[in-house]
Coordinates of C-alpha atoms and ligand atoms in Angstrom, one line a residue:
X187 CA 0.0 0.0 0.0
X188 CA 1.6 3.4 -1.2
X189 CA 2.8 5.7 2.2
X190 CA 0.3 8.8 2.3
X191 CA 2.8 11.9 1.7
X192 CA 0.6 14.3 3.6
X193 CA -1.8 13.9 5.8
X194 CA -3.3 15.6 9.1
X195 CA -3.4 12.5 10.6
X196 CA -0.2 11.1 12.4
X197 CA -0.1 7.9 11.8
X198 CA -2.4 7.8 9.0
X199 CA -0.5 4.9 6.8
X200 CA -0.7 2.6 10.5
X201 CA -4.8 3.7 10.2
X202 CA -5.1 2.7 6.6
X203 CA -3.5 -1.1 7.2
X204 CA -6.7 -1.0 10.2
X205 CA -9.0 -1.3 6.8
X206 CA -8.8 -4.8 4.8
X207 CA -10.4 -3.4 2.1
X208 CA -7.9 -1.2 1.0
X209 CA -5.6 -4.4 -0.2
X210 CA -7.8 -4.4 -2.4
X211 CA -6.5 -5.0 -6.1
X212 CA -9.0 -3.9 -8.8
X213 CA -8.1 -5.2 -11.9
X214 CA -4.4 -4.2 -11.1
X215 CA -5.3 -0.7 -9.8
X216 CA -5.5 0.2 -6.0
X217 CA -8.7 0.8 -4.6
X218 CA -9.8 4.4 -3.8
X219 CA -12.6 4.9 -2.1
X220 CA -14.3 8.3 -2.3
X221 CA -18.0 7.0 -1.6
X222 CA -18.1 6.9 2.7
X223 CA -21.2 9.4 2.7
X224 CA -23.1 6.0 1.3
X225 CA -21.6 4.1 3.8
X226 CA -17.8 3.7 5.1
X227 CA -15.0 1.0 5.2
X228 CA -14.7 -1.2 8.3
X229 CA -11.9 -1.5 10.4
X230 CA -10.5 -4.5 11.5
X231 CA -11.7 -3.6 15.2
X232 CA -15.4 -3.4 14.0
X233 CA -15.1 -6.8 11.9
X234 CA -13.2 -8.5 15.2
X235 CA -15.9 -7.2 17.6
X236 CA -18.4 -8.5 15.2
X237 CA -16.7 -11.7 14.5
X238 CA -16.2 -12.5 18.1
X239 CA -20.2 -12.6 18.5
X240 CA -20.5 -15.1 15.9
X241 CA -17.3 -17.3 17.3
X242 CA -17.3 -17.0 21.1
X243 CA -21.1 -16.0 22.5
X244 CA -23.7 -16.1 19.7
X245 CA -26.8 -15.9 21.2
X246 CA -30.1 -13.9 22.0
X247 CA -30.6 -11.3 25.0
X248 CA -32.7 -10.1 27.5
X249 CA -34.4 -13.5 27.7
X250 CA -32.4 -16.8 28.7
X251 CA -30.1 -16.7 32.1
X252 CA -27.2 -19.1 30.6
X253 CA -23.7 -18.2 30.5
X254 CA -23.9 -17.2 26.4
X255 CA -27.1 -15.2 26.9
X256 CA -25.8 -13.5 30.2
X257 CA -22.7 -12.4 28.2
X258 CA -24.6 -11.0 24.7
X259 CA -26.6 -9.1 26.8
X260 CA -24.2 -7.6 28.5
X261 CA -22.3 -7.3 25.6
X262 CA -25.4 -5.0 23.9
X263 CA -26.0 -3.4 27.1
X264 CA -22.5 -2.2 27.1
X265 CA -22.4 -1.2 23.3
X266 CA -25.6 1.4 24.5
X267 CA -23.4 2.6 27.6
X268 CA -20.0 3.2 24.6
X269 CA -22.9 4.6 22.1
X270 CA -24.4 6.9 24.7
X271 CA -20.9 8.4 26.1
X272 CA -19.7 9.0 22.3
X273 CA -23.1 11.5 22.2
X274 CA -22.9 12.7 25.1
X275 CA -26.2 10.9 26.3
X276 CA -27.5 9.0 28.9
X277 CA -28.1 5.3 28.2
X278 CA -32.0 5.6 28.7
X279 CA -32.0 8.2 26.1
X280 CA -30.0 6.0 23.0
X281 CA -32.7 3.1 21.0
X282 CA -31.0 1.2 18.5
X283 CA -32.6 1.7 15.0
X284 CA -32.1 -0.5 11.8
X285 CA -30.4 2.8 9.8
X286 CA -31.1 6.5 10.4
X287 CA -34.5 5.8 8.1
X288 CA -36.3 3.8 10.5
X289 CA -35.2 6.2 13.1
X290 CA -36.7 9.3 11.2
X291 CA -40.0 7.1 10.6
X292 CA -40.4 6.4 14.6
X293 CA -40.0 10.2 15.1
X294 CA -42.3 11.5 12.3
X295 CA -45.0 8.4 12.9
X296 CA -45.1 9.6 16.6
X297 CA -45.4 13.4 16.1
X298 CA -46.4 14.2 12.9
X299 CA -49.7 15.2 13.9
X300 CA -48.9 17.3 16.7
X301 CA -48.4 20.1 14.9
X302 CA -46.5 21.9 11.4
X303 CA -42.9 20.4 11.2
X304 CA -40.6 22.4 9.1
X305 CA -37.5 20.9 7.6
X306 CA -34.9 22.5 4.7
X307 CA -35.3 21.3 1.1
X308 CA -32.4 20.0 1.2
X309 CA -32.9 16.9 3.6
X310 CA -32.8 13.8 2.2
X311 CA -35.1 12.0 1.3
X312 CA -35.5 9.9 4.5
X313 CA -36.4 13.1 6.5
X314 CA -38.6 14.6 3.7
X315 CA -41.0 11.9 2.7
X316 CA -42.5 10.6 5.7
X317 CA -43.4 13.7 6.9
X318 CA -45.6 14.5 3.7
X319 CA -47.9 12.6 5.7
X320 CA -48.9 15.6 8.3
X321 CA -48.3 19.3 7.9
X322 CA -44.7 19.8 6.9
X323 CA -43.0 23.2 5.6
X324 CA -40.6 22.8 3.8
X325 CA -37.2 25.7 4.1
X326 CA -37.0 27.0 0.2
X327 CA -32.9 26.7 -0.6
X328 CA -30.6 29.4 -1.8
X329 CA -29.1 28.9 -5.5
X330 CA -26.4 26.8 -4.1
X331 CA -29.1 24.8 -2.3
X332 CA -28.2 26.2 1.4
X333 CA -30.8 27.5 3.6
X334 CA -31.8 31.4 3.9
X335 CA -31.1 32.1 7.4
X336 CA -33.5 35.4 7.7
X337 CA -36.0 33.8 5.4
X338 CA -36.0 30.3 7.8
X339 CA -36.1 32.7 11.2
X340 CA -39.3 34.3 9.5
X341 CA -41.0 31.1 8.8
X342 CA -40.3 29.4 12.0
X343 CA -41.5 32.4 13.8
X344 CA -45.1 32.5 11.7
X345 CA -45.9 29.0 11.5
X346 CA -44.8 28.1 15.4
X347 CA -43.9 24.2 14.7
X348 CA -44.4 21.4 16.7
X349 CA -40.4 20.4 15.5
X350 CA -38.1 21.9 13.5
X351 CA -36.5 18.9 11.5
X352 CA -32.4 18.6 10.2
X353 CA -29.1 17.4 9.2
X354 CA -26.3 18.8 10.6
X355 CA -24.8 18.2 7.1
X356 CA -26.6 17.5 4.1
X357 CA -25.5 14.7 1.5
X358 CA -27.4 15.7 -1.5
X359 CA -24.8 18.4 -2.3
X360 CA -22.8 18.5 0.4
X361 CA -23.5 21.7 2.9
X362 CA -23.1 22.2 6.5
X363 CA -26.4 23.2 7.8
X364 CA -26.9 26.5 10.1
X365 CA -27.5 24.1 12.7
X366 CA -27.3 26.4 15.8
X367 CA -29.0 29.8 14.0
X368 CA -32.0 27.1 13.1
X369 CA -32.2 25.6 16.3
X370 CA -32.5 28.8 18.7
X371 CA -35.1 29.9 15.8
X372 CA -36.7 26.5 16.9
X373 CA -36.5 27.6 20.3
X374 CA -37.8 30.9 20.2
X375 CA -40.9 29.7 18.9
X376 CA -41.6 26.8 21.0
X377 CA -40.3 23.7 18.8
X378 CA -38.8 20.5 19.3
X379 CA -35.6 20.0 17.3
X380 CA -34.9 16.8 15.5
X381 CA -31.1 16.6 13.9
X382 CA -30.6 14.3 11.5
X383 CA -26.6 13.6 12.2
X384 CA -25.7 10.5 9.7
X385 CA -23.4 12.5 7.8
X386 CA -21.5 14.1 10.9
X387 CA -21.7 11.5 12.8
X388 CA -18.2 9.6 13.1
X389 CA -16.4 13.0 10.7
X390 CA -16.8 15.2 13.7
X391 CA -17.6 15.3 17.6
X392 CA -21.2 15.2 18.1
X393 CA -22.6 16.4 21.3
X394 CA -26.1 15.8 22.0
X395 CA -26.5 18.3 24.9
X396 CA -24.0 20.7 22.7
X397 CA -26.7 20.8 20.3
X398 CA -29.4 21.2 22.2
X399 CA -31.4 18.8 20.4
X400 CA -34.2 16.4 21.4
X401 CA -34.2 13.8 19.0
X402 CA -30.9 12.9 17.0
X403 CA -30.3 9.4 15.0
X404 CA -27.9 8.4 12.2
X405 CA -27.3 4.9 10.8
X406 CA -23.8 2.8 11.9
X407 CA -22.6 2.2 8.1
X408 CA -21.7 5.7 8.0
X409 CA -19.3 5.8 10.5
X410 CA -17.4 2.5 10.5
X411 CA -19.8 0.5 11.8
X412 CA -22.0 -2.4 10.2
X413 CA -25.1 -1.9 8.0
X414 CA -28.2 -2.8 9.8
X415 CA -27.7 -1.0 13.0
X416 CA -28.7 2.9 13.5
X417 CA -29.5 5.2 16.7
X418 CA -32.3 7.3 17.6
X419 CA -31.5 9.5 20.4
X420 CA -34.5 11.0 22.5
X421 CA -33.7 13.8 25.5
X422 CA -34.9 12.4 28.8
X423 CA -37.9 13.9 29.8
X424 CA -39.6 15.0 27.0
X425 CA -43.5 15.8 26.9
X426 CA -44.3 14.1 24.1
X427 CA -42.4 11.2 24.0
X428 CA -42.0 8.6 20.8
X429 CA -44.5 5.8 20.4
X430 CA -42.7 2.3 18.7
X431 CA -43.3 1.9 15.2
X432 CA -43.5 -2.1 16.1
X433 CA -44.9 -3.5 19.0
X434 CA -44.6 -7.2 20.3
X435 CA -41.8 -9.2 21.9
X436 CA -38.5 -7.7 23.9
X437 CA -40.6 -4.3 24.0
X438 CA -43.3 -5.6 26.4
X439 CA -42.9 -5.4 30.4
X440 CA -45.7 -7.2 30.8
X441 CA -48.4 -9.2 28.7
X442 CA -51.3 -10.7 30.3
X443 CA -54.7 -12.4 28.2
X444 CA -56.6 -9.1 27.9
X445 CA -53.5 -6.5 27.7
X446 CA -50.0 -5.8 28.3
X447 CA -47.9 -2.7 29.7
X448 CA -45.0 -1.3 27.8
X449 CA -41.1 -1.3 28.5
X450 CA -39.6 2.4 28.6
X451 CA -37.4 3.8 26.1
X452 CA -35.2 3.0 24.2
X453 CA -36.4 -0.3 25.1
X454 CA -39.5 -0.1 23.8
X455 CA -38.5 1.0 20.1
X456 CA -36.6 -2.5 20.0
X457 CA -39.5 -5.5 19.2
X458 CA -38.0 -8.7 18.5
X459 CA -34.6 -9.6 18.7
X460 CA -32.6 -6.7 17.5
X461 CA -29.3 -6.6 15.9
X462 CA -27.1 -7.8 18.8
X463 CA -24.1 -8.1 16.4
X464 CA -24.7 -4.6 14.6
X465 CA -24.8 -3.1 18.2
X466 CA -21.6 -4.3 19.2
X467 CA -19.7 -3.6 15.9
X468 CA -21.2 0.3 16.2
X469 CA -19.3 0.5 20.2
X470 CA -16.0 -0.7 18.4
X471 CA -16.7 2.1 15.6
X472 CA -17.1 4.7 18.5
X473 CA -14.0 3.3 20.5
X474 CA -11.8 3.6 17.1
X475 CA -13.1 6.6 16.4
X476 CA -12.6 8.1 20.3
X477 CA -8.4 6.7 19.9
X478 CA -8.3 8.5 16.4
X479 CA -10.2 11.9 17.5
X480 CA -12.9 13.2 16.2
X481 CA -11.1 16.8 16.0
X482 CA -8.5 14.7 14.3
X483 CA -10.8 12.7 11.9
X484 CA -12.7 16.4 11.0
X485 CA -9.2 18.4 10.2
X486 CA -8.0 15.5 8.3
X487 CA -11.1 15.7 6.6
X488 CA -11.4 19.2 6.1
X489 CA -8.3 19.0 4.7
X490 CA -9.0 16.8 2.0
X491 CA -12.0 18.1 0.7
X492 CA -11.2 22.1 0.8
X493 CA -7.6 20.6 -1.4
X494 CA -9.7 18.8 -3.8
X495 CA -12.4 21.4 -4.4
X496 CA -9.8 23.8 -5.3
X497 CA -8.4 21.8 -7.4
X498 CA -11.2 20.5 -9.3
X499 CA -12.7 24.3 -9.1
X500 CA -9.5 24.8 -11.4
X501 CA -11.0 22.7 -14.3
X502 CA -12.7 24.4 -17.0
X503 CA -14.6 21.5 -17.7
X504 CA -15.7 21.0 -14.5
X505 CA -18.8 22.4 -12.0
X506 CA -18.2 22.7 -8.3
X507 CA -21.8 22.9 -6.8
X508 CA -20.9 24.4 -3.8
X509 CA -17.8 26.0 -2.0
X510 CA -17.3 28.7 0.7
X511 CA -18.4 28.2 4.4
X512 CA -21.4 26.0 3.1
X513 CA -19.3 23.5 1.8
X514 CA -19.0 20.4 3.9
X515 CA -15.8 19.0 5.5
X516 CA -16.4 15.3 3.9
X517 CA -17.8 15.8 0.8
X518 CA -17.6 17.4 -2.6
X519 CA -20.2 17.3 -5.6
X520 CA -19.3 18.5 -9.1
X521 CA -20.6 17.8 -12.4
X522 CA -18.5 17.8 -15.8
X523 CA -19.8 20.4 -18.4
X524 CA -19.5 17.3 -21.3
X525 CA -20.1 14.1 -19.7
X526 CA -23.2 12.7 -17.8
X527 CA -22.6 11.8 -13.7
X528 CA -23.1 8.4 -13.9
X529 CA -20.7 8.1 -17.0
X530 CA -18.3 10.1 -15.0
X531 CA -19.0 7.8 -12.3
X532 CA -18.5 5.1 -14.7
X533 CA -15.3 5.9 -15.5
X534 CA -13.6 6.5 -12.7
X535 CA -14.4 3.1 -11.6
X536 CA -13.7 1.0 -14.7
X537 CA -10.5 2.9 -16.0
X538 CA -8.8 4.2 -12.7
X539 CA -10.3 1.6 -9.8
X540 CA -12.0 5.3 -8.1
X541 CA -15.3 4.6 -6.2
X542 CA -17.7 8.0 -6.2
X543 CA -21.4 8.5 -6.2
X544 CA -23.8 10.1 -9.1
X545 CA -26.8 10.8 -9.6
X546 CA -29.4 13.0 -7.0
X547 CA -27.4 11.2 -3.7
X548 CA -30.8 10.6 -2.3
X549 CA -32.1 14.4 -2.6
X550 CA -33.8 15.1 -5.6
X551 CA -35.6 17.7 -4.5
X552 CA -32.5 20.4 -3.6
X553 CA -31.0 19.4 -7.1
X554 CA -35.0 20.4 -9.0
X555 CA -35.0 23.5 -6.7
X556 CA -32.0 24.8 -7.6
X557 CA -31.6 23.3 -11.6
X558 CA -28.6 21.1 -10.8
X559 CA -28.0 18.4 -12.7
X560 CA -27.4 15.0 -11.3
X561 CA -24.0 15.5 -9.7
X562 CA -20.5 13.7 -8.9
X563 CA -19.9 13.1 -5.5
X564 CA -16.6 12.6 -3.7
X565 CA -17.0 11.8 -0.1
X566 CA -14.0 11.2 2.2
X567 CA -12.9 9.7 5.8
X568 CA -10.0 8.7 8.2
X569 CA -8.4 6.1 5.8
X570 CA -8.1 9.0 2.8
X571 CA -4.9 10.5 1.4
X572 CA -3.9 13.7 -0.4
X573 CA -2.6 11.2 -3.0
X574 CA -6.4 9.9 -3.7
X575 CA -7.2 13.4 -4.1
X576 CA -4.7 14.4 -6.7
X577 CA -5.7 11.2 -8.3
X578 CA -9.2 12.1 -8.5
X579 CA -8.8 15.1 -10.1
X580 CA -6.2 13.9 -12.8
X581 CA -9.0 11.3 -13.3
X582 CA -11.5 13.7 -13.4
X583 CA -9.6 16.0 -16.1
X584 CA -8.9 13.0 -18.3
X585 CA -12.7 11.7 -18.0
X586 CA -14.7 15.4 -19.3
X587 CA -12.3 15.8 -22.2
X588 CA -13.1 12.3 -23.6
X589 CA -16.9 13.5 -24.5
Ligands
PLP1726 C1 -28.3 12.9 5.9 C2 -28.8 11.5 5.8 N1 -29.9 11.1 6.4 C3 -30.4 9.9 6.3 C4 -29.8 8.9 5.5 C5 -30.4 7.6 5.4 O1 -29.6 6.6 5.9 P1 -30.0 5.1 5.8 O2 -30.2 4.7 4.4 O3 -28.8 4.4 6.4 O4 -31.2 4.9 6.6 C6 -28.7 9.3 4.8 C7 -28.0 8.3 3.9 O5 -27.4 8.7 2.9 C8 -28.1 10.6 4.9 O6 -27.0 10.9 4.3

């Protein structure tokens, strides 16, 4: 594997050999992978801690008193605890989730109709569509799709929401939301705050009680962790508090012949036998991630992207979508002026082994808004050099002139 020249990260060639995948040989070309706002690589810490729950104490919790059982139990119980001290939470306020989507779904199916929920265009689509359902107002975007600040303070104020709904950072084109301006507009008027943190989440420190949030969730995948496991995060001691999305075994306290009492949250949002493994694998992601940094992981980050929008802002061929103190720290979109995203996309994959997204990056709506075409996006983490960058742009200059 080729040393990293420069990096932000001491130690970054020592984090790379952490990721198996990276051996990866693609048709005699070394991986790079520029797609981690889909989902990330794994570490070899994640795919231990989920390996050991296969090989040493497979079994289900909450329910049998044998050895195995006693240990994946405490095993899952823990993996809350590592979960909640990474957010700064308290273990009764972390439910594990299948992905960030199901999370969003228990929040909206539980508070939809309280009241008008208002939410930026630019969400994606997981946090737009099932609130279409009740009374949802949605935050017009700027040309460059980010969120007028004076214009969102006005609405908030005249339509006083029941919850004001958000990413910290949006993965349609890449922008860092005006998280805290939105939120004391939320608070002015009365509103619950939901933040939407997937694409944060893992890149940067994420404080719960920072934030000032009462509901937060983001899926594992995205942060090192395995695919099937997500967080929904819900202050202690709300009013309204969420109702499960699916009700019957694990999630009961009780259940008698005529009815049955409920287990608290998070409890209660996890019916049936949830994703024991997934739960571990997510602590290991937060304990790699704690040993890294997350000051260390966002700089690095930061780095990257501001050096390869520069770069690619250079091109005459090429569109940068948005730049400036929207932009986000782990992702770039771009479009070339001559060739199509998905042949772009197509091409740095077959002819120079480079993995990117294209299309609308699950946020069509921001991209109609604003007359974007589908876009190019380059999304990077931890285990990313400067080399992959340079890479991707010579790419990327070689691809739009072959139209
Ligand atoms: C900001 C944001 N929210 C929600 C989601 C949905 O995540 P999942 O598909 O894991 O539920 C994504 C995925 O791209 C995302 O980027």
């Amino acid at each position: 594997m080729a040393e990293p020249a420069t990096t932000h990260v001491p130690d970054l060639s020592k984090y790379r050999r952490d990721f198996p995948i990276l051996e990866r040989d693609l048709s005699g070309r070394q991986l790079i992978y520029l797609d981690s706002a889909a989902t990330s690589l794994k570490p070899q810490a994640v795919i231990d801690a989920v390996t050991g729950f296969y090989t040493r104490y497979t079994s289900n919790i909450h329910r049998a008193v044998h050895a195995l059982s006693e240990e994946a139990t405490e095993a899952f119980e823990d993996a809350r605890a590592t979960v909640a001290r990474f957010l700064n939470a308290d273990i009764r306020e972390v439910a594990f989730t299948r992905n960030a989507t199901e999370a969003l779904n228990v929040v909206s199916h539980s508070l939809r109709d309280r009241g008008p929920v208002v939410m930026p265009l630019s969400e994606h689509h997981s946090n737009l569509v099932p609130w279409r359902a009740g009374n949802s107002v949605v935050l017009k975007a700027m040309p460059d799709g980010q969120v007028d600040i004076e214009a969102a303070r006005r609405t908030i104020a005249e339509t006083k929401p029941a919850l004001v709904a958000m990413s910290t950072v949006s993965n349609g084109l890449g922008i860092t939301l005006p998280v805290a301006e939105l939120t004391a507009a939320a608070r002015d008027a009365g509103a619950m705050v939901l933040l939407d943190v997937s694409q944060s989440c893992g890149h940067e420190p994420v404080d719960v009680v920072e934030l000032d949030c009462d509901f937060a969730c983001f899926s594992g995948h995205k942060m090192l962790a395995p695919s099937g496991i997500g967080v929904l995060y819900q202050r202690e001691g709300l009013e309204h508090s969420l109702e499960p999305l699916l009700i019957g075994g694990a999630m009961v306290h009780e259940v008698h012949v005529e009815d049955h009492t409920f287990r608290p949250f998070p409890w209660c949002m996890e019916a049936g036998t949830p994703n024991i493994e997934g739960a571990i694998g997510l602590a290991a992601a937060c304990d790699y991630l704690d040993a890294i940094g997350l000051d260390v992981v966002q700089s690095h980050c930061r780095h990257l992207t501001s050096m390869v929008r520069a770069q690619l802002e250079a091109l005459p061929q090429v569109d940068v979508h948005v730049s400036g103190p929207s932009a986000s720290d782990s992702m770039v979109t771009f479009s070339s002026k001559s060739v199509a995203a998905h042949g772009v996309a197509r091409m740095l994959s077959n002819r120079f082994g480079i993995m990117v997204r294209s299309g609308y990056h699950c946020a069509q709506p921001v991209y109609e808004s604003c007359g974007i075409p589908e876009s190019v996006r380059a999304s990077v983490h931890l285990y990313n050099t400067a080399e992959e960058m340079d890479s991707l742009v010579e790419a990327v200059s070689v691809v739009s002139k072959m139209a």
